CSV table of C-alpha atoms in Angstrom, one decimal:
chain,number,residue,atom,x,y,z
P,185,UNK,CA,-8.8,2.7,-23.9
P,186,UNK,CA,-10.9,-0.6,-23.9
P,187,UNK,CA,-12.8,-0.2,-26.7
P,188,UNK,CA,-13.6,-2.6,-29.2
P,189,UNK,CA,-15.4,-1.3,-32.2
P,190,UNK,CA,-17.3,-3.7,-34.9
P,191,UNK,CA,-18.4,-2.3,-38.3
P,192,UNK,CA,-21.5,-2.5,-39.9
P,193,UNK,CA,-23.6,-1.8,-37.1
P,194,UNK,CA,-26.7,-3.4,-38.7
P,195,UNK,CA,-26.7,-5.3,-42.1
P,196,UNK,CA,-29.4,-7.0,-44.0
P,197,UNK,CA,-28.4,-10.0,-46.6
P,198,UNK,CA,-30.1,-12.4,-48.8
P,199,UNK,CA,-29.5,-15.9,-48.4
P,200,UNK,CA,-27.2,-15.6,-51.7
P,201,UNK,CA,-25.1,-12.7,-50.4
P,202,UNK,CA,-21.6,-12.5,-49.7
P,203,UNK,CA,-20.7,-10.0,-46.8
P,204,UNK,CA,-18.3,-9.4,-44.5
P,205,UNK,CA,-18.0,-8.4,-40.3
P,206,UNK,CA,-15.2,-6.4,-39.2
P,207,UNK,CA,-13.6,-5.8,-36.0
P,208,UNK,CA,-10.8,-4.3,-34.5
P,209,UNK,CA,-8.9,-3.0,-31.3
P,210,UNK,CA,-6.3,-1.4,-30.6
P,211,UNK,CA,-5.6,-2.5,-27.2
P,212,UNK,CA,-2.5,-4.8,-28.0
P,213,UNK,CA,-4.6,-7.5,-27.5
P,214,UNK,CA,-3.1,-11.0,-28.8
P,215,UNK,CA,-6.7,-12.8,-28.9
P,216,UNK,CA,-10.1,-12.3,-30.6
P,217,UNK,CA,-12.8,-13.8,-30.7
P,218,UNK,CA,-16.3,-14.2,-32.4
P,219,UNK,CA,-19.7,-15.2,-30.6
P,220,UNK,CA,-23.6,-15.3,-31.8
P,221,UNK,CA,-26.0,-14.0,-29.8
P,222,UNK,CA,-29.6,-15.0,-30.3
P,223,UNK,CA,-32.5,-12.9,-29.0
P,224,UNK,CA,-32.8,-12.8,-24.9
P,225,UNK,CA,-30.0,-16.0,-24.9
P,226,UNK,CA,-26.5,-15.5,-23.8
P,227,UNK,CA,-23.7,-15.5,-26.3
P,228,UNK,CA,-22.3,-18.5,-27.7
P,229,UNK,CA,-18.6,-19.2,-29.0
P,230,UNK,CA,-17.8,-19.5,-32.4
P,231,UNK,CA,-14.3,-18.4,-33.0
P,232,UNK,CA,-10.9,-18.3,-31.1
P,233,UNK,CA,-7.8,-16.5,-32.6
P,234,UNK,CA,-4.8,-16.5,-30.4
P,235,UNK,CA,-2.1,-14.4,-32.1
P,236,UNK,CA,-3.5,-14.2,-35.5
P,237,UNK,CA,-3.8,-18.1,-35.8
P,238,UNK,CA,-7.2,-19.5,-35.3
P,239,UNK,CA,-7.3,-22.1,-32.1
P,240,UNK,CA,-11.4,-22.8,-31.6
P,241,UNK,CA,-13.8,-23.8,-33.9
P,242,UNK,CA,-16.9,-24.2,-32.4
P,243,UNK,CA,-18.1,-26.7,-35.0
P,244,UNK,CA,-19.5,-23.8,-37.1
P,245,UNK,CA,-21.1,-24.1,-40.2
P,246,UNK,CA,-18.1,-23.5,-43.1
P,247,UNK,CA,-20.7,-20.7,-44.5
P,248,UNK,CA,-19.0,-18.7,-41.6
P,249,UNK,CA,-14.9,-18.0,-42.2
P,250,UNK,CA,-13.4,-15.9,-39.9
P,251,UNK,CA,-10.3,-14.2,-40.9
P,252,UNK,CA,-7.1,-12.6,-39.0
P,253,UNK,CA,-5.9,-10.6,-41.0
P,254,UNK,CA,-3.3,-9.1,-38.1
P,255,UNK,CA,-3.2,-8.7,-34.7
P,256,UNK,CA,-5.6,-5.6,-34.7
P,257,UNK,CA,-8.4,-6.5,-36.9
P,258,UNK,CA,-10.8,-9.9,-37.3
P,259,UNK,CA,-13.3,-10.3,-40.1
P,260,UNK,CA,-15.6,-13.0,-40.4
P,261,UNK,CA,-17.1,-13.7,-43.7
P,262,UNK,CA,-20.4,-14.7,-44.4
P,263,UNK,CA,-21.4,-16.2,-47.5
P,264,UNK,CA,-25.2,-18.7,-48.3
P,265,UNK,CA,-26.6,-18.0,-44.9
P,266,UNK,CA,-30.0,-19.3,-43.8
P,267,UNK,CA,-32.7,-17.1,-42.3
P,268,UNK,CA,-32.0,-18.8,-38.6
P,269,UNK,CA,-28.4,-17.2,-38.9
P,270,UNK,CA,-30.0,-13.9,-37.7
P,271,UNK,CA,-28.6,-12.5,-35.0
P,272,UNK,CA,-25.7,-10.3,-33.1
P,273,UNK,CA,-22.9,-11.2,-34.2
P,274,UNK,CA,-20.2,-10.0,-30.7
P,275,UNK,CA,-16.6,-9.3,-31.4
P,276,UNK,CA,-14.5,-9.4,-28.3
P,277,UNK,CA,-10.3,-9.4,-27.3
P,278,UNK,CA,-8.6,-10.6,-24.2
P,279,UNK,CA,-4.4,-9.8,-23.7
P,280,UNK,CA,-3.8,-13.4,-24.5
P,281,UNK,CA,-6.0,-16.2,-24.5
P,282,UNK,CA,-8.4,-17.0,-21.2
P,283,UNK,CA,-5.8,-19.7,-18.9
P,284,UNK,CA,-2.6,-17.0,-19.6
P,285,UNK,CA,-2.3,-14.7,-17.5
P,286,UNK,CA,-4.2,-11.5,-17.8
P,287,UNK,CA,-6.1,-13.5,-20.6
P,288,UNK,CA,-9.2,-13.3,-18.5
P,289,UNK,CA,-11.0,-10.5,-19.1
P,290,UNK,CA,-12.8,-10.1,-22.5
P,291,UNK,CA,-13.9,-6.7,-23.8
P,292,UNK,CA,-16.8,-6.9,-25.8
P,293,UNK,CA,-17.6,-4.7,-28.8
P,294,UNK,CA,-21.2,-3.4,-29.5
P,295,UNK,CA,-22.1,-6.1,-32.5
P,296,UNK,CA,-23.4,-6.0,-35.7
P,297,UNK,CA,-27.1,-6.9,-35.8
P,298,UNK,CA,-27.6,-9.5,-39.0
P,299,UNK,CA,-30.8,-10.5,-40.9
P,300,UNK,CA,-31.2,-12.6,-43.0
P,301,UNK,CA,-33.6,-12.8,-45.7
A,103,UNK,CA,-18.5,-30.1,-17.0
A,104,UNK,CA,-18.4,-26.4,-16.4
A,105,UNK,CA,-22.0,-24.1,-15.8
A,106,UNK,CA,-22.9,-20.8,-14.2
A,107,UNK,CA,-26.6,-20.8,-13.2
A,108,UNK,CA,-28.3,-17.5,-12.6
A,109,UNK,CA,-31.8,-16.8,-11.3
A,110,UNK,CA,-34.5,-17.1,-13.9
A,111,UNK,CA,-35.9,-13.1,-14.5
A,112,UNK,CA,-37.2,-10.5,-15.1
A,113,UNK,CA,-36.2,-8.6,-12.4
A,114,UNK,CA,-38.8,-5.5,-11.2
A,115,UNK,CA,-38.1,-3.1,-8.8
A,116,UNK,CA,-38.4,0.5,-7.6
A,117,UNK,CA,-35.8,2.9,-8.2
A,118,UNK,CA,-33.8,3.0,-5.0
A,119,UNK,CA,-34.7,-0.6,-4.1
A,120,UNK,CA,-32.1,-3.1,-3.4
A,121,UNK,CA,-30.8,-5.6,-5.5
A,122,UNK,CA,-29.7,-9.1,-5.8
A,123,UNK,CA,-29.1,-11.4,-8.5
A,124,UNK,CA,-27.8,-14.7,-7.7
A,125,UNK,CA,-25.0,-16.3,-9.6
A,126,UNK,CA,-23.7,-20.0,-8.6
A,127,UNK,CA,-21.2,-22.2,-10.6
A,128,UNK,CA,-19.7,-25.9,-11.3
A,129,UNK,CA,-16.4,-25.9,-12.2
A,130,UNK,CA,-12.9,-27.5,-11.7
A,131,UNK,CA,-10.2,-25.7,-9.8
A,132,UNK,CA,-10.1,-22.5,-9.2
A,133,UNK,CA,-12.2,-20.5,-12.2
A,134,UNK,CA,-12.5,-16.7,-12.5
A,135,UNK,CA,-15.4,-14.7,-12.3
A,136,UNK,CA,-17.4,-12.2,-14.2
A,137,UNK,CA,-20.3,-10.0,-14.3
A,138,UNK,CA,-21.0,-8.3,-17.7
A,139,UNK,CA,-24.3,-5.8,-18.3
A,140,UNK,CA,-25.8,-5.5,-21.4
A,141,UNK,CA,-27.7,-2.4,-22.2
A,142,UNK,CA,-30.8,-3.0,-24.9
A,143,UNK,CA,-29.1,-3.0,-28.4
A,144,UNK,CA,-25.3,-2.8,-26.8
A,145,UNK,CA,-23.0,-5.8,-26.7
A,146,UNK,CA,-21.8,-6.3,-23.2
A,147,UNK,CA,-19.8,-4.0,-20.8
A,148,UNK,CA,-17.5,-5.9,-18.2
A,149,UNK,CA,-19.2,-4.5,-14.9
A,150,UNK,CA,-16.7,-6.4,-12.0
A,151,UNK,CA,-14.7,-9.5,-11.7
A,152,UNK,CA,-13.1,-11.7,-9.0
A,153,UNK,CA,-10.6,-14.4,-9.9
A,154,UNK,CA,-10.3,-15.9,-6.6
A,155,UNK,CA,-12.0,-17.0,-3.2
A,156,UNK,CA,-13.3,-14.2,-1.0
A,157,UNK,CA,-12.2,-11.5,-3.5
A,158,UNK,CA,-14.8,-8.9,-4.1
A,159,UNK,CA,-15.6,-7.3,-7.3
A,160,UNK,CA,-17.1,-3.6,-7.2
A,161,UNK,CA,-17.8,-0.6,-9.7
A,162,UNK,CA,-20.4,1.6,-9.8
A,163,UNK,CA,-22.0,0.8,-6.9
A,164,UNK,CA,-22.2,-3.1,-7.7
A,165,UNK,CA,-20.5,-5.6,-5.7
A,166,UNK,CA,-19.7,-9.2,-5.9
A,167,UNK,CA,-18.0,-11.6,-3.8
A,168,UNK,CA,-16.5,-15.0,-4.8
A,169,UNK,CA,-17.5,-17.5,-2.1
A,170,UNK,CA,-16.3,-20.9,-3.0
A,171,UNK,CA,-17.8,-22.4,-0.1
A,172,UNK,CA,-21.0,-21.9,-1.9
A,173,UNK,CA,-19.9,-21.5,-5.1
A,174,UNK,CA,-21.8,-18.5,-6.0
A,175,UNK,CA,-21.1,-14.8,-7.1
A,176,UNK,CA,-24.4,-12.9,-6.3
A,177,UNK,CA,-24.5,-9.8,-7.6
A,178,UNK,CA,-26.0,-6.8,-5.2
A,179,UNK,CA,-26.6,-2.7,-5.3
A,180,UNK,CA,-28.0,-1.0,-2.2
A,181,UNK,CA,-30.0,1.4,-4.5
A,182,UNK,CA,-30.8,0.6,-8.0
A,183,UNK,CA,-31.5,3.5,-10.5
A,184,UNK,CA,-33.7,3.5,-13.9
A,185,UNK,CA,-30.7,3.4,-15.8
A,186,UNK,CA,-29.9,0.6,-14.2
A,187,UNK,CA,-32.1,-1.5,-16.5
A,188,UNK,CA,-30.4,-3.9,-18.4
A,189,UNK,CA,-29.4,-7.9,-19.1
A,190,UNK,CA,-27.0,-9.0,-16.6
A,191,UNK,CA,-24.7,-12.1,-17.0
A,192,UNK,CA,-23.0,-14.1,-15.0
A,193,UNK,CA,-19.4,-16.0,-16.6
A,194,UNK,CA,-16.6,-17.8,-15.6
A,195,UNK,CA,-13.8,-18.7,-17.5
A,196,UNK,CA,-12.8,-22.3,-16.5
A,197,UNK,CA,-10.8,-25.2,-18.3
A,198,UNK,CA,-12.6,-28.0,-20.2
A,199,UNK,CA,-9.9,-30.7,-21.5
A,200,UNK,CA,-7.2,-27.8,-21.3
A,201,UNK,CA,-8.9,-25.1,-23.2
A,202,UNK,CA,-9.8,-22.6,-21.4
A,203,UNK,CA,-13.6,-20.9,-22.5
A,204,UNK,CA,-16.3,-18.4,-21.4
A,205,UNK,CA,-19.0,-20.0,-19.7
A,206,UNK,CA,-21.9,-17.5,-19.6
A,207,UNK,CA,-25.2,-18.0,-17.8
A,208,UNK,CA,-29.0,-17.3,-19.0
A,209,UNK,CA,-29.0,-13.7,-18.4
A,210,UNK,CA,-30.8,-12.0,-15.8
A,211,UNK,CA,-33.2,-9.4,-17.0
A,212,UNK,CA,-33.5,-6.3,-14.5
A,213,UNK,CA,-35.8,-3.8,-14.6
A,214,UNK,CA,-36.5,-0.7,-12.8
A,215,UNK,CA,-39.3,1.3,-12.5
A,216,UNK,CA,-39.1,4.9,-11.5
């Protein structure tokens, strides 16, 4: 089983909202991750977590806070946001982190579509 | 720095048409390599890999090879189908300063007409 699954599937917000992303696998996997993905772009990095303790921050915006809550599940938070912050948000795992071995392959779940308003 | 660099799209052809996309990278040492599809609406689906030179990637009838000489990871089918139609990326994972990241390219966008 390589499946990653990611809950809400879509999710409208006001820019005054608080809501939360959720993601989880059951794979053993020992490091998550979180990336943006803007219309016909590829995605872009915002969180590492390697074994529950958060190792990249992509210099994002503190309106974004991820969260590992354990090694199965990874939230990311999502409170103020601005109107440009639409997008697919991309949960993905790895074994371990990509430079240990088996760490390289990432399995990608099928995002939850924001908007903001 | 690190970069993948894939051929600008979209991609038409005819079902049963043969297909190349072509992939080529910068990076230090020895990176690995990746081709992920994404279907419209779907976050992306690891199609094949190769994590080092002159290993071939392959599943469902897509191929890869990782030639370092060149430095590229072209991605072929002999016969493409409708379903077929998708964004396809090419990524490496390579070090920068001892982290170790995802390095996507543009996205190729294929299309296939029946």
């Amino acid at each position: 089983d390589t499946e990653v699954t990611q809950t809400p599937k879509h999710l409208v917000m006001g820019m005054t909202n608080k809501k939360s992303l959720k993601c989880e696998q059951h794979m053993g996997h020992r490091a998550m991750y979180w990336y943006k993905q803007k219309a016909k772009k590829p995605p872009e990095l915002m969180f590492v977590y390697s074994y529950e303790k958060l190792s990249i921050n992509e210099s994002v915006p503190s309106r974004f806070s991820p969260e590992c809550p354990n090694s199965s599940l990874l939230n990311l938070h999502l409170h103020a946001l601005q109107p440009e912050d639409s997008a697919l948000y991309l949960c993905a795992s790895s074994q371990v982190v990509a430079g240990g071995p088996g760490g390289e392959t990432q399995y990608f779940g099928p995002g939850t579509r924001l908007l903001v308003l | 720095g690190n970069s993948v660099t894939q051929m600008e799209g979209p991609v038409t052809l005819s079902e049963e048409a043969f297909l190349t996309i072509n992939c080529t990278y910068t990076a230090t040492g020895y990176p690995s390599l990746f081709w992920y599809v994404q279907y419209p609406g779907e976050g992306l689906q690891l199609l094949l890999k190769a994590t080092k030179a002159d290993d071939k990637g392959s599943n469902k009838g897509f191929e890869a090879t990782y030639r370092k000489e060149t430095t590229s990871f072209h991605l072929e089918k002999g016969s493409v189908q409708v379903s077929d139609s998708a964004v396809y990326f090419c990524a490496l994972v390579g070090s920068t300063s001892g982290t170790y990241k995802y390095i996507f390219g543009t996205g190729t966008r294929l299309k296939v007409l029946a």
